[in-house]
Each structure stands twice: as structure tokens, then as C-alpha cells.
Coordinates of C-alpha atoms in Angstrom, one line a residue:
M1 CA 17.4 2.8 -31.1
S2 CA 20.8 1.6 -29.9
A3 CA 21.8 -2.0 -30.0
A4 CA 20.7 -2.6 -26.4
G5 CA 17.5 -0.8 -27.0
S6 CA 16.6 -3.1 -29.9
G7 CA 17.5 -6.3 -27.9
S8 CA 20.8 -7.2 -29.5
P9 CA 23.8 -7.1 -27.1
A10 CA 26.8 -5.1 -28.0
E11 CA 30.0 -4.1 -26.3
P12 CA 29.5 -0.6 -24.8
D13 CA 33.0 0.5 -25.8
R14 CA 32.6 -0.7 -29.4
P15 CA 29.8 1.2 -31.0
G16 CA 30.1 -0.4 -34.5
P17 CA 27.8 0.7 -37.3
A18 CA 24.8 2.8 -36.7
R19 CA 21.6 0.9 -35.7
P20 CA 18.0 2.0 -36.5
G21 CA 17.0 4.7 -34.2
S22 CA 20.5 5.8 -33.2
A23 CA 22.9 8.4 -34.4
R24 CA 26.2 7.5 -36.0
P25 CA 28.4 7.1 -32.9
G26 CA 31.5 8.2 -34.7
S27 CA 30.0 11.6 -35.5
S28 CA 31.8 14.5 -33.7
R29 CA 28.4 16.2 -33.4
S30 CA 26.6 13.1 -32.0
G31 CA 24.0 13.3 -34.6
A32 CA 22.6 16.6 -33.3
R33 CA 20.9 19.2 -35.4
P34 CA 23.2 22.1 -36.4
G35 CA 23.2 24.7 -33.6
T36 CA 22.4 22.2 -30.8
R37 CA 24.6 21.8 -27.7
A38 CA 26.3 18.7 -29.1
A39 CA 27.9 20.8 -31.8
R40 CA 30.1 22.5 -29.2
T41 CA 33.8 21.6 -29.3
D42 CA 34.0 21.3 -25.5
T43 CA 35.4 17.8 -24.8
G44 CA 33.2 17.0 -21.8
T45 CA 30.0 18.1 -23.5
A46 CA 30.9 16.3 -26.7
H47 CA 31.5 13.0 -24.8
D48 CA 28.2 13.3 -22.9
D49 CA 26.2 14.1 -26.0
E50 CA 27.9 11.2 -27.8
S51 CA 26.6 9.0 -25.0
L52 CA 23.1 10.2 -25.7
A53 CA 23.6 9.4 -29.4
E54 CA 24.4 5.7 -28.4
F55 CA 20.8 5.6 -27.2
G56 CA 19.5 7.3 -30.3
Y57 CA 18.7 10.6 -28.5
R58 CA 19.6 14.2 -29.4
P59 CA 20.4 16.7 -26.6
E60 CA 17.3 18.6 -25.5
L61 CA 17.5 19.5 -21.8
K62 CA 19.5 22.5 -20.7
R63 CA 22.8 21.8 -19.1
T64 CA 22.9 24.3 -16.2
L65 CA 23.6 22.2 -13.1
G66 CA 27.1 22.2 -11.5
N67 CA 28.9 20.0 -9.0
F68 CA 26.9 21.1 -5.9
H69 CA 23.6 20.9 -7.7
T70 CA 24.1 17.2 -8.6
F71 CA 25.4 16.4 -5.1
A72 CA 22.4 18.2 -3.6
A73 CA 20.0 16.2 -5.7
G74 CA 21.3 12.9 -4.4
I75 CA 21.6 13.9 -0.8
S76 CA 18.2 15.6 -0.7
Y77 CA 16.5 12.4 -2.0
I78 CA 18.2 10.4 0.8
S79 CA 17.4 13.3 3.2
I80 CA 18.9 12.4 6.5
L81 CA 16.7 14.6 8.6
T82 CA 13.6 13.3 6.9
G83 CA 14.4 9.7 7.3
T84 CA 15.9 9.7 10.7
F85 CA 13.1 11.7 12.2
Q86 CA 10.4 9.7 10.5
L87 CA 11.8 6.2 11.3
F88 CA 13.8 6.4 14.5
Y89 CA 10.8 5.2 16.6
F90 CA 10.5 2.1 14.4
G91 CA 14.1 1.1 14.8
V92 CA 14.1 1.5 18.6
N93 CA 10.7 -0.1 19.0
H94 CA 11.7 -3.3 17.1
G95 CA 15.4 -3.5 17.8
G96 CA 16.2 -1.4 20.8
P97 CA 19.2 0.9 20.8
A98 CA 21.3 -1.9 19.2
Y99 CA 19.4 -1.3 16.0
W100 CA 22.0 1.5 15.4
W101 CA 24.3 -1.2 13.9
S102 CA 21.9 -1.7 11.0
W103 CA 23.0 1.8 9.8
P104 CA 26.6 0.9 8.9
M105 CA 25.3 -2.5 7.6
V106 CA 22.9 -0.9 5.1
F107 CA 25.5 1.7 4.2
L108 CA 28.1 -1.0 3.2
G109 CA 25.5 -2.9 1.1
Q110 CA 24.3 0.3 -0.6
L111 CA 27.9 1.4 -1.2
M112 CA 28.4 -1.7 -3.4
V113 CA 25.4 -0.7 -5.5
A114 CA 26.5 2.9 -5.6
L115 CA 29.9 2.0 -6.9
C116 CA 28.4 0.0 -9.7
F117 CA 26.1 3.0 -10.5
C118 CA 29.2 5.3 -10.5
E119 CA 30.7 3.3 -13.4
L120 CA 27.4 3.5 -15.2
A121 CA 27.0 7.2 -14.6
A122 CA 30.4 7.8 -16.0
R123 CA 29.6 5.7 -19.1
Y124 CA 26.0 6.6 -19.7
P125 CA 25.0 10.1 -18.2
V126 CA 21.4 10.0 -19.3
A127 CA 18.0 11.0 -17.8
G128 CA 16.0 8.2 -16.2
S129 CA 19.2 6.5 -15.3
I130 CA 17.8 3.3 -13.9
Y131 CA 15.6 2.7 -16.9
N132 CA 18.2 3.5 -19.5
W133 CA 20.9 1.5 -17.7
A134 CA 18.7 -1.6 -17.3
K135 CA 17.8 -1.2 -21.0
R136 CA 21.4 -0.9 -22.1
L137 CA 22.6 -3.8 -20.0
G138 CA 19.7 -6.3 -20.1
G139 CA 17.8 -5.3 -23.2
P140 CA 14.5 -3.5 -23.8
H141 CA 12.3 -5.8 -21.8
V142 CA 14.5 -5.7 -18.7
G143 CA 14.8 -1.9 -19.2
W144 CA 11.0 -1.4 -19.3
L145 CA 10.4 -3.6 -16.2
G146 CA 13.1 -1.7 -14.3
G147 CA 11.6 1.7 -15.4
W148 CA 8.1 0.6 -14.6
M149 CA 9.0 -0.6 -11.1
M150 CA 10.9 2.6 -10.4
L151 CA 8.2 4.9 -11.7
T152 CA 5.5 3.2 -9.7
A153 CA 7.6 3.2 -6.6
T154 CA 8.5 6.9 -7.1
M155 CA 4.9 8.0 -7.2
V156 CA 4.1 6.0 -4.0
S157 CA 7.3 7.4 -2.3
L158 CA 6.2 10.9 -3.2
S159 CA 3.1 10.5 -1.2
A160 CA 4.9 8.7 1.6
V161 CA 7.4 11.5 2.1
A162 CA 4.6 14.0 2.1
L163 CA 3.1 12.3 5.1
A164 CA 6.2 13.3 7.1
Y165 CA 4.7 16.8 7.4
Q166 CA 2.1 15.4 9.7
V167 CA 4.7 13.8 11.9
T168 CA 6.6 17.1 12.4
L169 CA 4.4 20.2 11.8
P170 CA 1.7 19.5 14.5
Q171 CA 4.5 19.0 17.0
I172 CA 5.8 22.5 16.2
S173 CA 2.4 24.1 16.6
S174 CA -1.2 22.8 17.0
W175 CA -2.1 25.5 14.4
F176 CA -1.0 22.9 11.7
Q177 CA -3.7 20.5 12.9
F178 CA -6.4 21.8 10.5
I179 CA -8.7 18.9 10.9
G180 CA -9.9 18.1 14.4
N181 CA -7.6 18.3 17.4
G182 CA -5.5 15.3 16.5
T183 CA -7.2 12.9 19.0
G184 CA -10.0 11.7 16.7
R185 CA -9.7 8.4 14.9
T186 CA -9.1 9.9 11.5
D187 CA -7.9 13.4 12.5
A188 CA -4.2 12.7 11.9
A189 CA -4.8 10.8 8.6
A190 CA -7.1 13.4 7.2
N191 CA -4.8 16.3 8.2
A192 CA -1.9 14.4 6.7
V193 CA -3.7 14.5 3.3
V194 CA -4.2 18.3 3.6
L195 CA -0.6 19.0 4.5
G196 CA 0.7 16.4 2.0
T197 CA -1.4 17.8 -0.9
A198 CA 0.0 21.3 -0.2
L199 CA 3.5 19.9 -0.4
V200 CA 2.9 17.9 -3.6
T201 CA 1.3 21.0 -5.2
F202 CA 4.4 23.0 -4.4
T203 CA 6.8 20.5 -5.8
T204 CA 4.7 20.2 -9.0
L205 CA 4.8 23.9 -9.6
V206 CA 8.5 24.2 -8.9
N207 CA 9.4 21.3 -11.3
A208 CA 7.1 22.7 -13.9
F209 CA 8.9 26.0 -14.0
G210 CA 12.2 24.4 -14.8
V211 CA 15.3 22.7 -13.5
K212 CA 17.1 25.9 -12.6
L213 CA 14.4 27.0 -10.1
M214 CA 14.3 23.5 -8.7
A215 CA 18.1 23.4 -8.3
R216 CA 18.2 26.7 -6.5
I217 CA 15.5 25.7 -4.0
N218 CA 17.0 22.3 -3.6
S219 CA 20.6 23.6 -3.1
A220 CA 19.4 26.2 -0.5
G221 CA 17.4 23.6 1.3
V222 CA 20.2 21.1 1.4
T223 CA 22.6 23.7 2.7
I224 CA 20.2 24.5 5.5
E225 CA 19.7 20.7 6.2
L226 CA 23.4 20.0 6.3
I227 CA 24.1 23.0 8.7
A228 CA 21.2 22.0 10.9
A229 CA 22.3 18.4 11.0
I230 CA 25.8 19.3 12.1
V231 CA 24.5 21.7 14.7
L232 CA 22.1 19.0 15.9
I233 CA 25.0 16.5 16.3
I234 CA 27.0 19.0 18.3
L235 CA 24.0 19.8 20.6
L236 CA 23.1 16.2 21.2
A237 CA 26.7 15.3 21.8
A238 CA 26.8 18.0 24.5
H239 CA 23.8 16.5 26.2
T240 CA 24.9 12.8 26.3
T241 CA 24.0 11.0 29.5
R242 CA 25.4 7.5 28.9
G243 CA 28.3 5.8 27.1
P244 CA 28.6 3.9 23.8
S245 CA 27.8 0.6 25.6
A246 CA 24.2 1.6 25.3
L247 CA 24.4 0.6 21.6
L248 CA 24.6 -3.1 22.8
D249 CA 21.2 -2.8 24.6
T250 CA 18.7 -5.0 22.8
H251 CA 15.8 -4.4 25.3
G252 CA 15.5 -8.2 25.4
L253 CA 13.8 -8.2 22.0
G254 CA 13.7 -11.4 20.1
S255 CA 13.9 -13.6 23.2
G256 CA 11.9 -16.8 22.7
Q257 CA 11.7 -16.3 18.9
P258 CA 13.2 -18.9 16.5
F259 CA 16.0 -16.5 15.3
G260 CA 16.5 -14.7 18.6
Y261 CA 17.7 -11.1 18.3
L262 CA 18.7 -11.6 14.7
G263 CA 15.0 -11.6 13.7
A264 CA 14.3 -8.5 15.7
F265 CA 17.4 -6.8 14.2
L266 CA 16.5 -7.6 10.7
T267 CA 13.0 -6.1 11.3
A268 CA 14.5 -3.0 12.9
S269 CA 17.0 -2.7 10.0
L270 CA 14.1 -1.6 7.8
A271 CA 14.4 1.8 9.5
S272 CA 17.8 2.2 7.9
A273 CA 17.0 0.5 4.6
Y274 CA 14.0 2.9 4.1
V275 CA 16.4 5.9 4.3
M276 CA 19.6 5.1 2.4
Y277 CA 18.5 4.9 -1.2
G278 CA 17.9 7.5 -4.0
F279 CA 21.5 8.4 -4.6
D280 CA 21.0 7.6 -8.2
T281 CA 19.1 10.9 -8.6
A282 CA 22.4 12.6 -9.0
S283 CA 22.9 10.6 -12.3
S284 CA 19.2 10.9 -13.4
L285 CA 19.9 14.6 -14.0
G286 CA 22.8 13.6 -16.3
E287 CA 21.4 15.5 -19.3
E288 CA 21.1 18.7 -17.4
C289 CA 24.5 18.6 -15.7
K290 CA 27.8 20.1 -16.8
D291 CA 30.3 17.3 -17.4
P292 CA 28.1 14.6 -15.8
G293 CA 30.4 11.8 -16.8
R294 CA 32.8 13.1 -14.2
N295 CA 30.5 14.9 -11.8
A296 CA 27.7 12.4 -11.4
P297 CA 29.9 9.5 -10.0
R298 CA 31.4 11.9 -7.5
A299 CA 28.0 13.2 -6.5
I300 CA 26.6 9.7 -6.0
L301 CA 29.5 8.7 -3.6
R302 CA 29.6 12.1 -1.8
A303 CA 25.8 12.0 -1.2
L304 CA 25.9 8.4 0.2
I305 CA 29.0 8.9 2.3
A306 CA 27.8 12.2 3.7
S307 CA 24.4 10.8 4.5
F308 CA 26.0 7.8 6.3
L309 CA 28.3 9.9 8.4
I310 CA 25.8 12.6 9.4
G311 CA 22.9 10.3 9.9
G312 CA 24.9 7.8 11.8
L313 CA 26.1 10.5 14.2
I314 CA 22.6 11.9 14.7
L315 CA 21.3 8.5 15.6
L316 CA 24.3 7.7 17.8
F317 CA 24.1 10.9 19.9
A318 CA 20.3 10.8 20.0
L319 CA 20.5 7.4 21.7
L320 CA 23.2 8.6 24.1
A321 CA 21.3 11.8 25.0
A322 CA 17.8 10.4 25.3
P323 CA 16.4 11.0 28.8
D324 CA 15.2 7.4 29.1
L325 CA 15.8 4.6 26.6
H326 CA 12.9 2.7 28.0
S327 CA 10.4 5.5 27.7
K328 CA 7.3 4.7 25.6
R329 CA 7.5 8.1 24.0
L330 CA 10.8 7.1 22.4
T331 CA 8.9 4.4 20.4
V332 CA 5.9 6.7 19.6
D333 CA 7.2 10.2 19.1
G334 CA 10.8 9.1 18.2
L335 CA 13.6 11.5 17.5
Q336 CA 11.2 14.5 17.8
Y337 CA 10.7 13.6 21.5
V338 CA 14.5 13.4 22.1
V339 CA 15.1 16.8 20.5
L340 CA 12.3 18.7 22.2
V341 CA 13.0 17.2 25.7
T342 CA 16.8 17.3 25.5
L343 CA 17.3 20.7 23.8
G344 CA 14.3 22.5 25.1
S345 CA 11.2 23.9 23.4
T346 CA 12.8 26.9 21.6
M347 CA 15.9 25.1 20.2
G348 CA 13.9 21.9 19.6
Q349 CA 11.4 23.8 17.5
L350 CA 14.1 25.4 15.4
V351 CA 15.5 22.0 14.7
L352 CA 12.1 20.7 13.7
W353 CA 11.6 23.7 11.3
C354 CA 14.9 22.5 9.6
V355 CA 13.4 19.1 9.4
V356 CA 10.4 20.6 7.6
I357 CA 12.8 22.2 5.1
A358 CA 14.5 18.8 4.7
I359 CA 11.2 17.1 4.0
T360 CA 10.3 19.8 1.4
V361 CA 13.6 19.4 -0.6
C362 CA 13.4 15.6 -0.2
E363 CA 9.9 15.7 -1.8
L364 CA 11.2 18.0 -4.5
A365 CA 14.1 15.6 -5.3
V366 CA 11.8 12.5 -5.4
H367 CA 9.4 14.4 -7.8
T368 CA 12.3 15.5 -10.0
A369 CA 13.6 12.0 -10.3
G370 CA 10.2 10.7 -11.2
I371 CA 9.8 13.3 -13.9
R372 CA 13.1 12.4 -15.6
L373 CA 12.2 8.7 -15.5
A374 CA 8.8 9.3 -17.1
F375 CA 10.4 11.6 -19.7
A376 CA 13.1 8.9 -20.5
M377 CA 10.5 6.1 -20.9
A378 CA 8.1 8.4 -22.9
R379 CA 11.0 9.4 -25.2
D380 CA 11.2 5.8 -26.2
N381 CA 7.5 5.6 -26.8
N382 CA 7.3 3.3 -23.8
L383 CA 4.3 4.9 -22.0
P384 CA 0.8 5.8 -23.1
A385 CA 0.5 9.2 -24.6
A386 CA 4.3 9.2 -24.9
S387 CA 4.5 12.1 -27.3
L388 CA 2.8 14.4 -24.8
L389 CA 4.7 13.1 -21.8
A390 CA 8.0 13.5 -23.6
K391 CA 7.3 17.1 -24.7
V392 CA 9.9 19.6 -23.4
S393 CA 8.6 23.1 -22.7
P394 CA 10.3 25.5 -25.0
R395 CA 10.2 28.2 -22.3
F396 CA 11.2 26.2 -19.2
R397 CA 13.2 23.5 -21.0
T398 CA 11.7 20.8 -18.8
P399 CA 8.9 18.1 -19.2
V400 CA 5.8 19.7 -17.7
L401 CA 3.1 17.1 -18.2
P402 CA 4.9 14.3 -16.2
A403 CA 5.3 16.8 -13.3
V404 CA 1.5 17.3 -13.2
I405 CA 0.5 13.7 -13.7
I406 CA 2.9 12.3 -11.1
G407 CA 1.7 15.0 -8.6
L408 CA -1.9 14.1 -9.2
V409 CA -1.2 10.3 -8.8
A410 CA 0.6 11.0 -5.5
I411 CA -2.3 13.1 -4.2
G412 CA -4.7 10.3 -5.1
I413 CA -2.6 7.8 -3.2
L414 CA -2.6 10.2 -0.2
V415 CA -6.3 10.2 -0.2
L416 CA -6.2 6.5 0.3
N417 CA -4.6 7.1 3.7
V418 CA -7.7 8.8 5.2
N419 CA -9.6 5.6 6.1
Q420 CA -7.2 2.9 5.2
P421 CA -3.9 3.6 7.0
Q422 CA -2.9 -0.1 7.1
I423 CA -3.2 -0.4 3.3
F424 CA -1.2 2.8 2.9
S425 CA 1.6 1.5 5.2
V426 CA 1.7 -1.7 3.1
L427 CA 2.0 0.4 -0.2
T428 CA 4.8 2.6 1.2
S429 CA 6.8 -0.4 2.4
I430 CA 6.4 -2.1 -0.9
A431 CA 7.5 1.0 -2.8
I432 CA 10.9 0.7 -1.1
I433 CA 11.1 -3.0 -2.1
M434 CA 10.3 -2.0 -5.7
I435 CA 13.2 0.5 -5.7
Y436 CA 15.6 -2.2 -4.4
L437 CA 14.3 -4.5 -7.1
A438 CA 14.8 -1.8 -9.8
Y439 CA 18.4 -1.4 -8.6
L440 CA 18.8 -5.2 -8.9
L441 CA 17.6 -5.1 -12.5
V442 CA 20.6 -2.9 -13.2
T443 CA 23.3 -4.6 -11.1
L444 CA 22.4 -8.2 -12.1
P445 CA 22.6 -7.6 -15.9
M446 CA 25.8 -5.7 -15.3
L447 CA 27.2 -8.7 -13.5
V448 CA 26.3 -10.9 -16.4
K449 CA 28.2 -8.6 -18.7
R450 CA 31.2 -8.6 -16.5
L451 CA 31.2 -12.4 -16.4
R452 CA 31.0 -12.5 -20.2
G453 CA 33.8 -10.0 -20.5
T454 CA 31.6 -7.5 -22.4
W455 CA 31.6 -4.6 -19.9
T456 CA 34.1 -1.9 -20.2
P457 CA 34.0 1.4 -18.2
A458 CA 34.4 4.8 -19.8
K459 CA 38.0 5.5 -20.5
G460 CA 39.7 8.0 -18.3
K461 CA 36.7 8.2 -16.0
F462 CA 35.4 6.4 -12.9
S463 CA 36.3 2.7 -12.9
L464 CA 36.4 0.0 -10.3
G465 CA 39.2 -1.8 -12.1
K466 CA 40.0 -5.3 -10.8
F467 CA 37.5 -4.7 -7.9
G468 CA 34.6 -4.5 -10.4
L469 CA 33.6 -8.1 -10.3
P470 CA 33.7 -8.7 -6.5
V471 CA 31.9 -5.4 -5.9
N472 CA 29.2 -6.2 -8.5
I473 CA 28.7 -9.7 -6.9
L474 CA 28.2 -8.2 -3.5
A475 CA 25.8 -5.6 -4.9
V476 CA 23.6 -8.3 -6.4
L477 CA 23.7 -10.4 -3.2
W478 CA 22.9 -7.4 -1.1
G479 CA 20.0 -6.3 -3.3
A480 CA 18.5 -9.8 -3.4
G481 CA 18.9 -10.3 0.3
M482 CA 17.6 -6.9 1.4
S483 CA 14.6 -7.2 -1.0
L484 CA 13.7 -10.5 0.6
N485 CA 14.1 -9.0 4.1
L486 CA 11.9 -6.0 3.2
A487 CA 9.2 -8.3 1.7
W488 CA 9.1 -10.8 4.5
P489 CA 5.5 -11.1 5.7
R490 CA 5.9 -9.5 9.1
A491 CA 2.7 -8.5 11.0
V492 CA 4.5 -5.5 12.6
V493 CA 5.2 -4.1 9.1
Y494 CA 2.3 -5.2 7.0
N495 CA -0.5 -5.6 9.5
A496 CA 0.5 -3.6 12.5
T497 CA -2.9 -2.6 13.8
G498 CA -6.5 -3.9 13.6
P499 CA -7.6 -7.4 12.6
Q500 CA -5.0 -9.6 10.9
H501 CA -5.5 -10.3 7.2
W502 CA -3.4 -12.7 5.1
Y503 CA -3.5 -10.4 2.1
L504 CA -1.9 -7.6 4.1
R505 CA 0.8 -9.9 5.5
W506 CA 1.7 -11.1 2.0
G507 CA 1.1 -7.7 0.5
A508 CA 4.6 -7.3 -0.8
F509 CA 4.4 -10.4 -2.9
L510 CA 0.8 -9.7 -4.0
F511 CA 1.2 -6.0 -4.8
I512 CA 4.6 -6.4 -6.6
G513 CA 3.2 -9.4 -8.5
I514 CA 0.2 -7.4 -9.7
V515 CA 2.2 -4.3 -10.6
G516 CA 5.0 -6.3 -12.2
L517 CA 3.1 -8.9 -14.0
G518 CA 0.2 -6.7 -14.9
G519 CA 2.5 -3.9 -16.2
F520 CA 4.7 -6.3 -18.1
T521 CA 1.7 -8.0 -19.7
Y522 CA 0.5 -4.6 -20.9
Y523 CA 4.0 -3.8 -22.2
W524 CA 4.3 -7.2 -24.0
F525 CA 1.0 -7.1 -25.8
V526 CA 0.6 -3.4 -26.4
Q527 CA 3.5 -1.1 -25.8
R528 CA 6.3 -3.3 -27.0
K529 CA 5.0 -3.1 -30.6
R530 CA 5.3 0.7 -30.5
T531 CA 8.7 1.0 -28.9
G532 CA 11.2 3.3 -30.6
V533 CA 12.7 6.8 -30.1
L534 CA 10.1 9.4 -31.0
A535 CA 11.0 11.4 -34.1
G536 CA 11.2 14.7 -32.2
H537 CA 13.8 13.3 -29.8
A538 CA 15.9 11.1 -32.1
A539 CA 19.5 11.8 -33.1
L540 CA 20.2 12.1 -36.8
A541 CA 21.7 9.2 -38.7
D542 CA 23.5 11.7 -41.0
P543 CA 24.7 14.9 -39.3
A544 CA 25.2 16.5 -42.8
D545 CA 21.4 16.1 -43.5
P546 CA 19.4 18.0 -40.8
T547 CA 16.2 16.5 -42.1
A548 CA 17.1 12.8 -41.9
P549 CA 15.9 11.1 -38.7
A550 CA 18.1 8.3 -37.3
G551 CA 15.5 5.5 -37.3
P552 CA 11.9 4.6 -37.0
T553 CA 9.6 7.5 -36.1
F554 CA 6.2 7.5 -34.3
P555 CA 3.4 10.1 -34.4

């Protein structure tokens, strides 16, 4: 493995002598076997494959994705139509129309994180970006914890996004309510499992058949989503009934509370925080993109900025066009109610069908990101049955087993929703916190390297220059602050209905503690002793000898 992978810090721009498990960084072929992609003379490909060699990997995945594909991967994970339609009701219910201001607040905070990721994507365009970046910056233990947090959160997020079908499809037609008529105590929850299972099955099959099919479906879906979002903005803007002063309406929320409206606003801001993440997916496909060192940073920024602008305008005009800002339907049916009442049944249903497409490609992107993360960790022998999980299909050039396992776990979590909706809401909320924490396990070690003067961006590619340190500091402060805000033991988030239980209110700390400490204990006593790049995935120490592996091998 590379220096960072073996626990000894090294300057990223000074590779030095080859370490066990890594290829010789100075090699023009990046330690690849003769005939592999790294042997090409194309400058961009050579640089990207040399970056893989620094981690001790040889190129295996097929580079077929272009600029729009990487942009589509990032924006489909964020999925503006999915997030705004799923969480609008929550923001208005807990913060009133003034909750809109949390959207630019979250954007600015996440922009600081994204800018740090852009430098890393230019320097290290590798699969499972969060895991490999944390490993490179903070050492193998930090890397494993970051990867474990992200992988667990991704599987829960996969099931959470699948639930969005239940929020939208039955409003299009009662035909989609397969179980009961929707009025029974468990009708909605049971039907959500049926619809969600169908969606997860679809994304599993698509991902198993290769990245090219996934990219085509994802790009088509994102194109439809972007067009629909722009049309929706125009239609809502044409039906506005009030002025921008409505964005200062707090509905009197927070009065009589210790922190006043600030407390209500911070709670409502979760509706924005739950949406604007996942932009790192554009870099997680780094080993399957053309010239990812240049394209991935652009895709990250474009996805985040486009999501901010489009999502912010949808929320703005929805609030200005809503028939009645005090209607209870606004806090129950949310944005779906505004669209159907304002635009009429026919146009409203067309928009909702576009939301269904957005949910589908969002699910596809979440699943894709989870597969690349599992593959990256397995390639380092950092997961049970690693050799099987890291196996790349010779026909489809993609890891198939992780797609199936992640899909099955997500369906299992969905089943939990049938009779325990409160527990499921706790798990989905905590999944978002774990993603924010995984981001923090990248930005914090990066800040330490900046302070020590050992971080150097890739030459001639994306760089923050003199703004690197202040941006990195803000990214760390934002990540820590928002993680605490997300985890705060609020009854409205963690124990919204039914009898109050302390273990639900403190579910974030309990669940993350169990997942984090339990997982790391397993890693420390079991998996840590096996860590090392698997033989079939390792770069060669000597490019002249196609039979010589770069370092320790594992069965």
C-alpha cells in the first residue's frame, strides 16, 4: 500500500521510493500490466493512473464517462426534485416560510466542503473517494472509519430515498396503493416497502449490468429532471400571489422557547441539510471517467451550484404561489399540494411524474456510490469476503456482488418501516449525520496537513491557492456544527409520534456510537491485521516484470 495506506505520513507531491503494496510512482506506466489502460501515452490518462499507483492499485474499471456523465452523477444524488418534494412540508412546519433562508445557509457551508473535495478530486481521482481520501490524509484507521460510516449511511439512505415513491406515486393515482386504501394504520408503510423494493431491485439490476447502462439512464433522467425543474419554476412564478416579504413570515414559531425563532430555524434547516449532500459522487466515479482530474472538480461544483440555484427558486416560488401559507395541507402534503392545487390536476401530475423519474435516478446514484465505496474498501481487504466483493465482472467491467448485497440490505431496512416507522425515521436522520461525519473525517485531516505545510494540490489542476486554509477551516467548523445540529435530541425529529422514549430522542448518539465503536472494534481486532491491497488489484513494483506484485498479497 501507499505511505498513507500503511500509516506513515508522506507529502502527496513527493512520492519518494516505492512502499510495500504500491507501484513505483515514477513509472510511466504506473505499474500496470502490459496492455492495460495505464500504458497509453495520453497525458490525462497517464496522470490519473499514476494517482491510482500511489495507492498501490492498477487500473481495472472502464473509463467511459464524459463531462456530463460525472455532472449527472453528482446532481442526481443531490436530486433537487426528490429532496424538495420530500422535505418541503418539514421545513414549513417547523420554521414557517422563513425556513427558506436555511437553503443559502446550507449551500454556503457545503460549498466550503465541496471546494476542499475539488482539490482532492484533482489530486486523487479514485473510486470510493471519501474512504481513500480519508485514508490518504489521516492514515488507514481514519480511512476505514470514514469508509465504514459512509457505507453504512449509504445503505440506509438507499432505503430512505426509496420511501419517496410512497410520498408521490399514490398522489398521482390510487392504483399505486397496492396495500389497503391508504387509510389503515400500516397501509402506507407496507405499501412503501412494496414500491421501495421494486425501485431497489431496478437499481441493483442496472448497476450490475455495468456503468455504461447506469450512466445512460442517469443522464437521461437528469436531463428530464432539469427540464422539468426549470418548467416548474416558470409555472410557479407565473402563479405567484404574494411578494418576497412572505419569506420573513415565521408563523410565530419559537415564541416562548429559550432560543426563540433561532431554535425553530435550526430545526427547519434540517430540510435543507438533508438535501444538499452527495456531490462527492462525481469524484467517486473517478476510475471510470475520462480525465477525472479535471472533470471531477468541475462536476462537483456544477452539481452543487446548479442544485442550489434550481432548488432555491423552486422553494421560493412555491412559497409565493401557495394558495394559503397557513393551510394544514402545506405541512402535511407539502410541495405536492402546492403543485396540484396551483397548476391543476393535469399539469400537476405531469410534474409529479418527473419527480418519480428524479427519485429513480437519485436512487440509482446513491446505489452506484455505495458500490464504488464497497469496492474500494474490499480492494484493500478491509471488508469481510473482500476478494469476492472486489471482483470486477469481466463482461460488464463493474463490481456485481456489492450491488446485490447493498440492495438486499436496503430492502431489509425497508421492511423495518412496516411496523416501526419511528425507528426508521431515526435511522434515516442518523444516516445523514454519518455522511456529514464522514465528510468531516476528510476535511479535518486535510486541515491538519495544511497547518503542517504538507498538503500540495495537483500541479496545473484545481487549487484554492491562498484561500485553501480559510476555506478548509470553514469546512471543518461547518461540518462539526451541522453534525451537532442534526444530532440534537429533538422530539420532533427523533420521537415525532407515539409515546416518548429517551433512546429515540438520543438515537443519534446511541446509533452512531454503536455503529462507529462496534465497527471500529471489529476493524481493530480482526480486519486491521488483514489490510493490504489484494493481489489481483495491486499495481506492479517493477513494470518490466509482469509477474511481480507490488507488495503483500492476500488470498
